[in-house]
Coordinates of C-alpha atoms (C1' of nucleotides) in Angstrom, one line a residue:
Chain A
M8 CA 28.5 -48.2 -65.1
A9 CA 28.3 -44.7 -66.5
R10 CA 28.6 -44.2 -70.2
I11 CA 29.8 -41.0 -71.9
L12 CA 29.7 -40.6 -75.6
V13 CA 31.2 -37.7 -77.6
E14 CA 29.5 -36.9 -80.9
P15 CA 28.3 -40.5 -81.3
S16 CA 26.4 -41.7 -84.3
L17 CA 22.6 -41.6 -83.9
G18 CA 22.5 -45.3 -83.9
E19 CA 25.1 -45.6 -81.2
A20 CA 23.4 -42.9 -79.1
A21 CA 20.0 -44.5 -79.6
A22 CA 21.3 -47.9 -78.3
V23 CA 22.8 -46.4 -75.2
L24 CA 19.8 -44.2 -74.6
R25 CA 17.4 -47.0 -74.9
E26 CA 19.3 -49.3 -72.6
A27 CA 19.8 -46.5 -70.0
V28 CA 16.1 -45.5 -70.0
G29 CA 15.2 -49.2 -69.7
R30 CA 17.4 -49.5 -66.6
G31 CA 16.0 -46.3 -65.1
D32 CA 19.3 -44.4 -65.2
T33 CA 19.8 -40.7 -65.6
V34 CA 20.5 -39.6 -69.2
V35 CA 21.8 -36.2 -70.2
L36 CA 21.9 -35.4 -73.9
I37 CA 23.4 -32.4 -75.5
A38 CA 21.7 -32.6 -78.9
E39 CA 20.1 -30.9 -81.8
C40 CA 16.4 -31.6 -81.8
S41 CA 12.9 -30.3 -82.4
V42 CA 10.0 -30.7 -79.9
E43 CA 6.3 -31.1 -80.1
Y44 CA 3.9 -31.1 -77.2
E45 CA 0.2 -31.8 -77.0
G46 CA -1.9 -32.1 -73.8
R47 CA -3.6 -29.4 -71.9
G48 CA -2.2 -27.1 -74.4
A49 CA 0.1 -27.6 -77.4
S50 CA 3.4 -26.3 -78.5
R51 CA 6.0 -26.5 -81.3
L52 CA 9.7 -25.8 -81.2
G53 CA 11.9 -26.1 -84.3
D54 CA 15.4 -27.3 -84.6
G55 CA 18.1 -26.1 -82.1
E56 CA 20.8 -27.3 -79.8
R57 CA 19.5 -28.2 -76.4
I58 CA 20.0 -30.1 -73.1
I59 CA 17.7 -33.1 -72.8
I60 CA 17.4 -34.9 -69.5
V61 CA 15.7 -38.1 -68.6
K62 CA 15.7 -38.7 -64.8
Q63 CA 15.6 -41.9 -62.8
D64 CA 12.0 -41.5 -62.0
G65 CA 11.0 -40.8 -65.6
A66 CA 11.0 -37.0 -65.3
F67 CA 11.8 -35.5 -68.7
L68 CA 13.2 -32.1 -69.5
V69 CA 14.2 -30.2 -72.6
H70 CA 16.2 -27.1 -71.7
R71 CA 17.2 -24.4 -74.2
P72 CA 20.5 -22.7 -73.8
V73 CA 18.9 -19.7 -72.1
G74 CA 16.2 -19.2 -69.6
H75 CA 15.5 -20.7 -66.2
S76 CA 12.5 -22.9 -67.1
P77 CA 12.5 -25.8 -69.5
A78 CA 11.0 -25.3 -72.9
N79 CA 9.1 -28.6 -72.7
W80 CA 8.9 -31.2 -70.0
Q81 CA 7.0 -34.1 -68.5
P82 CA 6.8 -34.5 -64.8
N83 CA 5.8 -38.0 -64.0
T84 CA 6.0 -39.8 -67.2
T85 CA 4.2 -43.1 -67.5
S86 CA 6.4 -44.2 -70.4
I87 CA 9.4 -43.1 -72.3
V88 CA 9.9 -44.7 -75.7
V89 CA 13.0 -44.4 -77.8
E90 CA 12.8 -45.1 -81.5
E91 CA 15.0 -44.6 -84.5
A92 CA 13.0 -43.1 -87.4
G93 CA 13.8 -41.2 -90.5
G94 CA 17.5 -40.9 -89.8
G95 CA 16.9 -39.6 -86.3
I96 CA 16.1 -40.6 -82.7
V97 CA 12.5 -40.0 -81.5
I98 CA 12.0 -39.8 -77.8
T99 CA 8.3 -39.9 -76.8
A100 CA 7.4 -39.1 -73.2
T101 CA 3.8 -39.9 -72.4
R102 CA 1.8 -39.2 -69.3
V103 CA -1.8 -40.3 -68.8
K104 CA -2.7 -39.4 -65.4
P105 CA -4.2 -36.0 -64.8
S106 CA -4.7 -35.7 -68.5
R107 CA -3.2 -37.4 -71.5
E108 CA -0.1 -35.5 -72.5
I109 CA 2.7 -36.2 -74.9
V110 CA 6.1 -34.7 -75.5
R111 CA 8.0 -35.8 -78.6
V112 CA 11.6 -34.9 -79.3
R113 CA 13.2 -35.6 -82.6
V114 CA 17.0 -35.7 -82.2
T115 CA 18.9 -35.1 -85.4
R116 CA 22.4 -34.8 -83.9
V117 CA 24.0 -35.8 -80.6
L118 CA 26.9 -33.6 -79.4
A119 CA 27.4 -35.5 -76.1
L120 CA 25.6 -38.1 -74.0
Y121 CA 25.9 -39.1 -70.4
A122 CA 24.1 -42.1 -69.0
G123 CA 24.5 -43.5 -65.5
R124 CA 22.9 -43.9 -62.1
L125 CA 23.3 -40.9 -59.8
R126 CA 23.2 -41.5 -56.1
D127 CA 21.6 -38.7 -54.1
T128 CA 19.9 -39.5 -50.8
A129 CA 20.6 -36.2 -49.0
E130 CA 17.8 -34.4 -47.2
F131 CA 16.6 -31.1 -48.6
I132 CA 15.8 -28.5 -45.9
M133 CA 13.9 -25.3 -46.6
Y134 CA 13.7 -22.5 -44.1
L135 CA 11.5 -19.5 -43.7
D136 CA 8.6 -20.6 -45.9
E137 CA 5.2 -19.1 -45.1
H138 CA 4.4 -21.9 -42.7
E139 CA 7.4 -21.1 -40.6
I140 CA 6.8 -17.4 -40.6
R141 CA 3.3 -18.0 -39.5
D142 CA 4.5 -20.2 -36.6
I143 CA 7.1 -17.5 -35.5
L144 CA 4.5 -14.8 -35.6
Y145 CA 2.0 -17.0 -33.7
E146 CA 4.5 -17.4 -30.9
N147 CA 5.5 -13.7 -31.0
P148 CA 2.3 -11.7 -31.6
G149 CA 4.1 -8.6 -30.4
L150 CA 5.9 -8.6 -33.8
I151 CA 2.6 -7.6 -35.3
E152 CA 1.1 -5.4 -32.6
P153 CA 1.7 -4.7 -28.9
G154 CA -1.0 -6.4 -26.8
L155 CA -2.1 -8.7 -29.6
R156 CA -3.2 -12.1 -28.3
L157 CA -3.3 -14.9 -31.0
V158 CA -5.5 -17.8 -30.3
E159 CA -5.6 -19.8 -33.6
K160 CA -3.6 -20.6 -36.7
E161 CA -5.4 -21.5 -39.9
K162 CA -8.8 -20.5 -38.6
E163 CA -11.5 -22.2 -40.6
L164 CA -14.0 -19.7 -42.0
G165 CA -16.3 -21.9 -44.2
E166 CA -16.2 -21.4 -47.9
A167 CA -13.9 -18.4 -47.5
G168 CA -11.1 -20.7 -46.6
Y169 CA -8.6 -20.5 -43.8
A170 CA -7.3 -17.3 -42.2
D171 CA -3.6 -17.5 -41.4
L172 CA -3.9 -16.1 -37.8
Y173 CA -6.8 -15.2 -35.5
G174 CA -6.9 -13.5 -32.2
F175 CA -7.8 -10.4 -30.2
D176 CA -6.2 -7.0 -29.8
A177 CA -5.5 -5.1 -26.6
E178 CA -9.0 -3.9 -26.5
G179 CA -10.6 -7.3 -27.0
R180 CA -11.6 -6.8 -30.7
P181 CA -11.2 -9.9 -32.9
V182 CA -8.3 -9.7 -35.4
I183 CA -7.7 -11.7 -38.5
V184 CA -4.2 -11.7 -40.0
E185 CA -3.2 -12.5 -43.5
I186 CA 0.5 -13.2 -44.1
K187 CA 2.4 -12.8 -47.3
R188 CA 6.1 -13.5 -47.4
V189 CA 6.5 -11.4 -50.6
T190 CA 5.0 -8.1 -51.7
A191 CA 1.3 -8.4 -51.3
G192 CA -1.0 -7.4 -54.2
K193 CA -4.7 -6.7 -54.3
E194 CA -5.6 -10.4 -54.4
A195 CA -4.2 -10.6 -50.8
V196 CA -6.5 -7.7 -49.9
H197 CA -9.5 -9.4 -51.4
Q198 CA -8.6 -12.7 -49.8
L199 CA -8.5 -11.0 -46.4
L200 CA -11.8 -9.3 -47.1
R201 CA -13.4 -12.7 -47.8
Y202 CA -12.2 -13.9 -44.4
I203 CA -13.5 -10.7 -42.7
D204 CA -16.9 -11.0 -44.4
A205 CA -17.2 -14.7 -43.5
Y206 CA -16.3 -14.0 -39.9
A207 CA -18.8 -11.1 -39.7
R208 CA -21.6 -13.3 -41.1
R209 CA -20.8 -16.1 -38.7
Y210 CA -20.2 -14.2 -35.5
G211 CA -22.1 -10.9 -36.1
V212 CA -19.0 -8.9 -35.4
R213 CA -16.7 -7.3 -38.0
P214 CA -13.1 -8.1 -37.0
R215 CA -10.1 -6.0 -37.7
G216 CA -8.1 -7.3 -40.7
I217 CA -4.3 -7.0 -40.9
I218 CA -2.1 -7.8 -43.8
V219 CA 1.4 -8.7 -42.6
A220 CA 3.9 -8.5 -45.5
P221 CA 7.3 -7.1 -46.3
A222 CA 5.5 -4.7 -48.7
L223 CA 2.2 -3.8 -50.2
S224 CA 1.5 -2.6 -53.8
A225 CA 0.1 0.9 -54.1
Q226 CA -3.2 -0.3 -55.5
A227 CA -3.4 -2.9 -52.8
L228 CA -2.7 -0.3 -50.1
E229 CA -5.4 1.9 -51.7
A230 CA -7.9 -0.9 -51.7
A231 CA -7.0 -1.9 -48.1
K232 CA -7.5 1.7 -46.9
R233 CA -10.9 1.9 -48.7
L234 CA -12.0 -1.4 -47.3
G235 CA -10.9 -0.6 -43.7
L236 CA -8.1 -3.1 -43.6
E237 CA -4.8 -2.6 -42.0
Y238 CA -1.2 -3.2 -43.1
K239 CA 1.7 -4.1 -40.9
R240 CA 5.1 -4.2 -42.6
I241 CA 7.4 -6.9 -41.5
D242 CA 11.1 -7.2 -42.3
M243 CA 11.8 -10.7 -43.5
Q244 CA 15.6 -10.3 -43.4
R245 CA 15.2 -9.3 -39.7
L246 CA 12.9 -12.2 -39.1
W247 CA 15.5 -14.5 -40.7
R248 CA 18.4 -13.1 -38.7
M249 CA 16.3 -13.5 -35.5
K250 CA 15.6 -17.1 -36.4
K251 CA 19.3 -17.8 -37.0
E252 CA 20.2 -16.1 -33.8
R253 CA 17.6 -18.1 -31.9
E254 CA 18.9 -21.3 -33.3
R255 CA 22.5 -20.4 -32.5
R256 CA 21.8 -19.4 -28.9
G257 CA 19.7 -22.5 -28.4
G258 CA 16.0 -21.9 -28.5
R259 CA 15.5 -18.6 -26.8
S260 CA 12.3 -16.7 -27.7
L261 CA 12.3 -14.1 -30.4
L262 CA 10.8 -11.8 -27.8
D263 CA 14.2 -11.7 -26.1
Y264 CA 15.6 -9.8 -29.0
L265 CA 12.7 -7.4 -29.4
G266 CA 14.3 -4.0 -29.0
G267 CA 11.5 -1.9 -30.6
D268 CA 9.1 -2.8 -33.3
V269 CA 9.8 -4.9 -36.3
Chain B
M5 CA 34.9 -25.3 -79.4
A6 CA 33.1 -27.6 -77.1
R7 CA 34.9 -29.3 -74.3
I8 CA 34.0 -32.6 -72.8
L9 CA 35.8 -34.0 -69.7
V10 CA 35.3 -37.5 -68.2
E11 CA 36.1 -37.8 -64.5
P12 CA 38.5 -34.9 -64.6
S13 CA 40.4 -33.7 -61.6
L14 CA 38.8 -30.8 -59.7
G15 CA 41.6 -28.5 -60.9
E16 CA 41.0 -29.4 -64.5
A17 CA 37.3 -29.1 -64.2
A18 CA 37.6 -25.8 -62.4
A19 CA 39.8 -24.3 -65.2
V20 CA 37.4 -25.4 -68.0
L21 CA 34.4 -24.3 -66.0
R22 CA 35.9 -20.9 -65.2
E23 CA 36.8 -20.2 -68.8
A24 CA 33.4 -21.4 -70.2
V25 CA 31.5 -19.3 -67.7
G26 CA 33.6 -16.3 -68.6
R27 CA 32.9 -16.8 -72.3
G28 CA 29.2 -17.2 -71.6
D29 CA 29.0 -20.8 -72.8
T30 CA 26.6 -23.4 -71.6
V31 CA 28.1 -25.8 -69.0
V32 CA 26.6 -29.1 -67.9
L33 CA 28.2 -30.8 -64.9
I34 CA 27.4 -34.2 -63.6
A35 CA 29.0 -33.9 -60.2
E36 CA 28.8 -34.7 -56.5
C37 CA 28.0 -31.5 -54.6
S38 CA 26.2 -29.8 -51.8
V39 CA 24.1 -26.7 -52.1
E40 CA 23.2 -23.7 -50.0
Y41 CA 20.7 -21.0 -50.8
E42 CA 19.8 -17.8 -49.1
G43 CA 17.6 -15.1 -50.4
R44 CA 13.8 -14.7 -50.1
G45 CA 14.0 -18.1 -48.3
A46 CA 16.9 -20.3 -47.4
S47 CA 17.7 -24.0 -48.0
R48 CA 20.4 -26.6 -47.4
L49 CA 21.1 -29.7 -49.4
G50 CA 23.8 -32.2 -48.4
D51 CA 26.2 -34.2 -50.6
G52 CA 24.8 -36.1 -53.6
E53 CA 25.3 -36.7 -57.3
R54 CA 23.5 -34.1 -59.4
I55 CA 23.2 -32.3 -62.7
I56 CA 24.5 -28.7 -62.6
I57 CA 23.7 -26.4 -65.5
V58 CA 25.0 -23.0 -66.2
K59 CA 23.2 -21.5 -69.2
Q60 CA 24.4 -18.9 -71.7
D61 CA 22.3 -16.1 -70.1
G62 CA 23.6 -17.0 -66.6
A63 CA 20.6 -19.1 -65.6
F64 CA 21.7 -21.6 -63.1
L65 CA 20.2 -25.0 -62.2
V66 CA 20.9 -27.8 -59.8
H67 CA 18.8 -30.9 -60.6
R68 CA 18.6 -34.0 -58.4
P69 CA 18.3 -37.4 -60.2
V70 CA 14.6 -37.5 -59.5
G71 CA 11.8 -34.9 -59.7
H72 CA 10.7 -32.5 -62.4
S73 CA 11.8 -29.3 -60.7
P74 CA 15.3 -28.2 -59.8
A75 CA 16.4 -28.5 -56.2
N76 CA 18.0 -25.1 -56.4
W77 CA 18.3 -22.5 -59.1
Q78 CA 18.9 -18.9 -60.0
P79 CA 17.0 -17.4 -62.9
N80 CA 18.8 -14.2 -64.0
T81 CA 22.1 -14.3 -62.3
T82 CA 24.0 -11.2 -62.1
S83 CA 27.3 -13.0 -61.5
I84 CA 28.6 -16.5 -61.4
V85 CA 31.9 -17.0 -59.7
V86 CA 34.0 -20.2 -59.8
E87 CA 36.6 -20.7 -57.1
E88 CA 38.8 -23.6 -55.9
A89 CA 38.6 -23.9 -52.1
G90 CA 39.3 -26.6 -49.6
G91 CA 39.9 -29.3 -52.1
G92 CA 36.7 -28.5 -54.1
I93 CA 35.1 -26.2 -56.6
V94 CA 32.8 -23.6 -55.2
I95 CA 30.3 -22.1 -57.7
T96 CA 28.5 -19.0 -56.4
A97 CA 25.6 -17.7 -58.4
T98 CA 24.4 -14.3 -57.1
R99 CA 21.5 -12.2 -58.1
V100 CA 20.7 -8.7 -56.8
K101 CA 17.7 -7.6 -58.7
P102 CA 14.3 -8.2 -57.1
S103 CA 16.2 -9.1 -53.9
R104 CA 19.7 -10.3 -53.0
E105 CA 19.9 -14.0 -53.5
I106 CA 22.8 -16.4 -53.4
V107 CA 23.1 -20.0 -54.5
R108 CA 26.4 -21.7 -53.6
V109 CA 27.4 -25.1 -54.8
R110 CA 30.4 -27.0 -53.4
V111 CA 31.5 -29.6 -56.0
T112 CA 33.6 -32.4 -54.5
R113 CA 33.8 -34.7 -57.5
V114 CA 33.1 -34.3 -61.2
L115 CA 31.8 -37.3 -63.1
A116 CA 31.5 -35.5 -66.4
L117 CA 31.6 -32.0 -67.8
Y118 CA 30.3 -30.4 -71.0
A119 CA 31.1 -26.9 -72.0
G120 CA 30.3 -25.3 -75.3
R121 CA 28.1 -22.8 -77.1
L122 CA 24.7 -24.1 -78.0
R123 CA 22.9 -22.5 -81.1
D124 CA 19.2 -22.3 -80.7
T125 CA 17.3 -19.6 -82.5
A126 CA 14.0 -21.5 -83.2
E127 CA 10.7 -19.9 -82.3
F128 CA 8.7 -21.4 -79.6
I129 CA 5.0 -21.5 -80.4
M130 CA 2.4 -22.1 -77.8
Y131 CA -1.2 -22.9 -78.8
L132 CA -4.4 -22.8 -76.8
D133 CA -3.3 -20.6 -74.0
E134 CA -6.0 -18.5 -72.3
H135 CA -5.5 -15.7 -74.7
E136 CA -6.2 -17.9 -77.7
I137 CA -9.2 -19.5 -76.1
R138 CA -10.6 -16.1 -75.4
D139 CA -10.2 -15.1 -79.1
I140 CA -11.9 -18.3 -80.3
L141 CA -14.8 -17.8 -77.9
Y142 CA -15.1 -14.2 -78.9
E143 CA -15.5 -15.2 -82.5
N144 CA -17.8 -18.1 -81.6
P145 CA -20.1 -16.8 -78.8
G146 CA -22.6 -19.6 -79.6
L147 CA -20.2 -21.9 -77.8
I148 CA -21.1 -20.2 -74.6
E149 CA -24.8 -19.6 -75.2
P150 CA -27.1 -19.3 -78.2
G151 CA -27.9 -15.8 -79.0
L152 CA -25.0 -14.3 -77.1
R153 CA -23.5 -11.3 -78.7
L154 CA -20.0 -10.4 -77.5
V155 CA -18.8 -6.8 -78.0
E156 CA -15.5 -6.5 -76.1
K157 CA -12.5 -8.5 -75.0
E158 CA -10.6 -7.5 -71.9
K159 CA -13.3 -5.0 -70.8
E160 CA -11.8 -2.5 -68.4
L161 CA -13.7 -2.3 -65.1
G162 CA -11.6 0.1 -63.0
E163 CA -9.9 -1.2 -60.0
A164 CA -11.6 -4.6 -60.4
G165 CA -9.4 -5.3 -63.4
Y166 CA -10.3 -6.5 -66.8
A167 CA -13.1 -8.9 -67.6
D168 CA -12.3 -11.5 -70.2
L169 CA -15.4 -11.1 -72.3
Y170 CA -18.3 -8.7 -72.3
G171 CA -21.5 -8.7 -74.3
F172 CA -25.3 -9.1 -74.3
D173 CA -27.5 -12.1 -74.2
A174 CA -30.5 -12.9 -76.4
E175 CA -32.7 -10.7 -74.2
G176 CA -30.3 -7.8 -74.2
R177 CA -29.0 -8.2 -70.7
P178 CA -25.3 -7.5 -70.2
V179 CA -23.1 -10.5 -69.7
I180 CA -19.6 -10.7 -68.2
V181 CA -17.6 -13.9 -68.9
E182 CA -14.7 -15.2 -66.9
I183 CA -12.6 -17.9 -68.7
K184 CA -10.5 -20.5 -67.0
R185 CA -8.7 -23.1 -69.1
V186 CA -8.4 -25.5 -66.2
T187 CA -10.7 -26.4 -63.4
A188 CA -12.0 -23.2 -61.9
G189 CA -11.8 -22.7 -58.1
K190 CA -13.5 -20.3 -55.8
E191 CA -11.0 -17.5 -56.5
A192 CA -12.4 -17.5 -60.1
V193 CA -15.9 -17.1 -58.6
H194 CA -14.8 -14.2 -56.5
Q195 CA -12.9 -12.6 -59.4
L196 CA -16.0 -12.7 -61.5
L197 CA -18.0 -11.3 -58.6
R198 CA -15.6 -8.4 -58.4
Y199 CA -16.2 -7.6 -62.1
I200 CA -20.0 -7.9 -61.6
D201 CA -20.0 -5.5 -58.7
A202 CA -17.7 -3.0 -60.5
Y203 CA -20.0 -3.1 -63.6
A204 CA -23.1 -2.7 -61.5
R205 CA -21.6 0.3 -59.6
R206 CA -20.6 1.9 -62.9
Y207 CA -23.7 1.3 -65.0
G208 CA -26.4 0.8 -62.4
V209 CA -27.3 -2.6 -63.9
R210 CA -26.3 -5.9 -62.5
P211 CA -25.0 -8.0 -65.4
R212 CA -25.2 -11.8 -65.7
G213 CA -21.9 -13.5 -64.8
I214 CA -20.8 -16.7 -66.5
I215 CA -17.7 -18.8 -65.7
V216 CA -16.5 -20.7 -68.7
A217 CA -14.2 -23.5 -67.8
P218 CA -13.7 -27.2 -68.4
A219 CA -14.7 -27.9 -64.8
L220 CA -15.7 -26.1 -61.6
S221 CA -14.8 -27.3 -58.1
A222 CA -17.7 -28.3 -55.9
Q223 CA -17.2 -25.4 -53.5
A224 CA -16.9 -23.0 -56.4
L225 CA -20.1 -24.3 -57.9
E226 CA -21.8 -23.9 -54.5
A227 CA -20.5 -20.3 -54.2
A228 CA -21.5 -19.5 -57.7
K229 CA -25.0 -20.7 -57.2
R230 CA -25.4 -18.8 -54.0
L231 CA -24.0 -15.6 -55.6
G232 CA -26.3 -15.9 -58.7
L233 CA -23.4 -16.6 -61.1
E234 CA -23.6 -19.1 -63.9
Y235 CA -21.3 -21.9 -65.1
K236 CA -20.8 -23.0 -68.7
R237 CA -18.7 -26.1 -69.2
I238 CA -16.5 -25.9 -72.2
D239 CA -14.7 -28.8 -73.9
M240 CA -11.1 -27.8 -74.5
Q241 CA -10.5 -30.8 -76.9
R242 CA -13.4 -29.5 -79.0
L243 CA -12.0 -26.0 -79.0
W244 CA -8.6 -27.5 -80.1
R245 CA -10.3 -29.4 -82.9
M246 CA -12.1 -26.2 -84.0
K247 CA -8.9 -24.3 -84.0
K248 CA -7.1 -26.9 -86.1
E249 CA -10.1 -27.0 -88.4
R250 CA -10.1 -23.2 -88.8
E251 CA -6.4 -23.0 -89.4
R252 CA -6.4 -25.9 -91.9
R253 CA -2.9 -26.7 -91.0
G254 CA -3.1 -30.1 -92.5
G255 CA -1.6 -33.1 -90.8
R256 CA -3.0 -34.8 -87.8
S257 CA -2.2 -34.2 -84.2
L258 CA 0.1 -36.2 -82.0
L259 CA -2.9 -37.3 -79.9
D260 CA -4.6 -38.6 -83.0
Y261 CA -1.6 -40.7 -83.9
L262 CA -1.2 -42.0 -80.3
G263 CA -4.9 -42.7 -80.1
G264 CA -4.6 -44.8 -83.2
D265 CA -1.5 -46.9 -82.4
V266 CA -2.4 -47.9 -78.9
Chain C
dA23 C1' -8.5 -38.7 -55.5
dT24 C1' -9.9 -34.0 -55.1
dT25 C1' -9.3 -29.3 -53.4
dT26 C1' -6.9 -25.6 -51.7
dC27 C1' -3.0 -22.7 -51.2
dA28 C1' 2.0 -21.5 -51.2
dA29 C1' 6.1 -20.9 -54.2
dT30 C1' 13.2 -18.6 -53.8
dG31 C1' 7.4 -19.7 -58.1
dT32 C1' 8.6 -17.8 -63.4
dC33 C1' 7.1 -15.3 -67.3
dG34 C1' 5.1 -11.9 -70.1
dC35 C1' 2.4 -7.8 -70.7
dC36 C1' 1.3 -3.4 -69.7
dT37 C1' 1.5 1.0 -67.2
Chain D
dA20 C1' 10.9 -0.7 -62.9
dG21 C1' 6.5 -2.2 -60.6
dG22 C1' 2.0 -4.2 -60.7
dC23 C1' -0.9 -7.8 -62.4
dG24 C1' -2.6 -12.2 -63.9
dA25 C1' -1.7 -16.6 -66.4
dC26 C1' 0.9 -20.9 -66.3
dG27 C1' 0.9 -27.4 -69.9
dT28 C1' 2.1 -23.7 -63.6
dT29 C1' 4.3 -27.4 -59.8
dG30 C1' 4.1 -29.2 -55.2
dA31 C1' 2.4 -30.3 -50.7
dA32 C1' -1.0 -30.7 -47.3
dA33 C1' -5.6 -31.4 -45.9
dT34 C1' -10.1 -33.2 -46.7

DNA sequence: ATTTCAATGTCGCCT
DNA sequence: AGGCGACGTTGAAAT
């Protein structure tokens, strides 16, 4: 059964907190606290009013009243210990695995507390990540260039890594494609260059290299030009609309909707 | 004044929620909901019990009862709109800035609601980030190599970027150092290579290149060897101890305490 | 278990 | 405002 406390005493809050954590329930605290972290790095955060969350799998979060990301956290906590010490509640979340890391929260006042088991079994579905974009382009090479024939996804190129797409253009020259779903920077250019070089070393032919992205930074464009690499702009919104259209109409090819270029 | 509601009606919750959001207060909802997102990507999440947070700067989070990261979120929301529709509350968090993005939550049942203004003005201090490590190494070049003399931090190398450290070894040869505070991969090797090449082009001398990191992946080590680059392992724990020694802050670290009590 | 790469990455710094 | 690189990045997939 869920428990909700409004401005409880620290002792009361500690008791409910300890029991809930022991049962593996979700706990949400609105509380004044300070936080220390030591592990890969180290941090200190003085007193303030925050949202503290202990999840059912031991995930631990301290959120300040502003900002998207937590001030401190612990992803897969091996142990969460609740103690009363020095007129406050001390919550210690310890993780050992990749490296030993500790988050310690000292709670000095509790404004509100929720403790209970949340039921959430729904499936989370994500659309149009890079993987899906690659698949769409692989099946519709005309979106990149007329006459392009793609023969491989994730082409292995030794220590250089894996090229997103590989194929041959209308004139039979090998083509390597690097896809970015957001504005590409120069690291994308250098990544593509590594693939090109690895390919050239292995096959003795320098392939064309094409960066496919919704945009390319000025410096990256400059670098690409200088290095003989190409850039093909792709409209993600349009790709998204085409995907939805295709799903709605029941599995027709994107090529059916190709008026001109993308 | 803070408001806390326990299993309120949807109308009651909506009213409080709307008012709190309008005032720019923090709102924490424990509620059954479904979530849709469309923007750079798109996602769907069916009904389940979750923690919904609206922060004072408009940051918006939907947390499932497990996992460290939010299922859906909105970092810097331009607008948050609360509506009652179809027997539920619809919260729409819209952002326009980098690209138009919408998160829409349909709340079907509210288990608990907190709304209030949280006061948190404390400073967050982060220790041992890459910047600080660079400074420590700059002042203690012997940690990298005996006889090393460092002359510049963040050495500008044109379009290649900025090398972390630059100096000369005991024999007077130029040295470029790339620092990674976690295990370095091959992108670190290639990054260093870019600096080396840029330096060689500009000064007509090929400098030594040293990757300083707590570890180097096998492939990266292979690549470094082949490319004539060097690797110097650095013990982050030791650096941390040196830093504390240097600052003479007094008081032992959390890890020391934990090491003792286990 | 390690390595690699994408991410609705976010965040901060700097131009 | 845009580019760039770090992050206690996290997370997932592949080796």
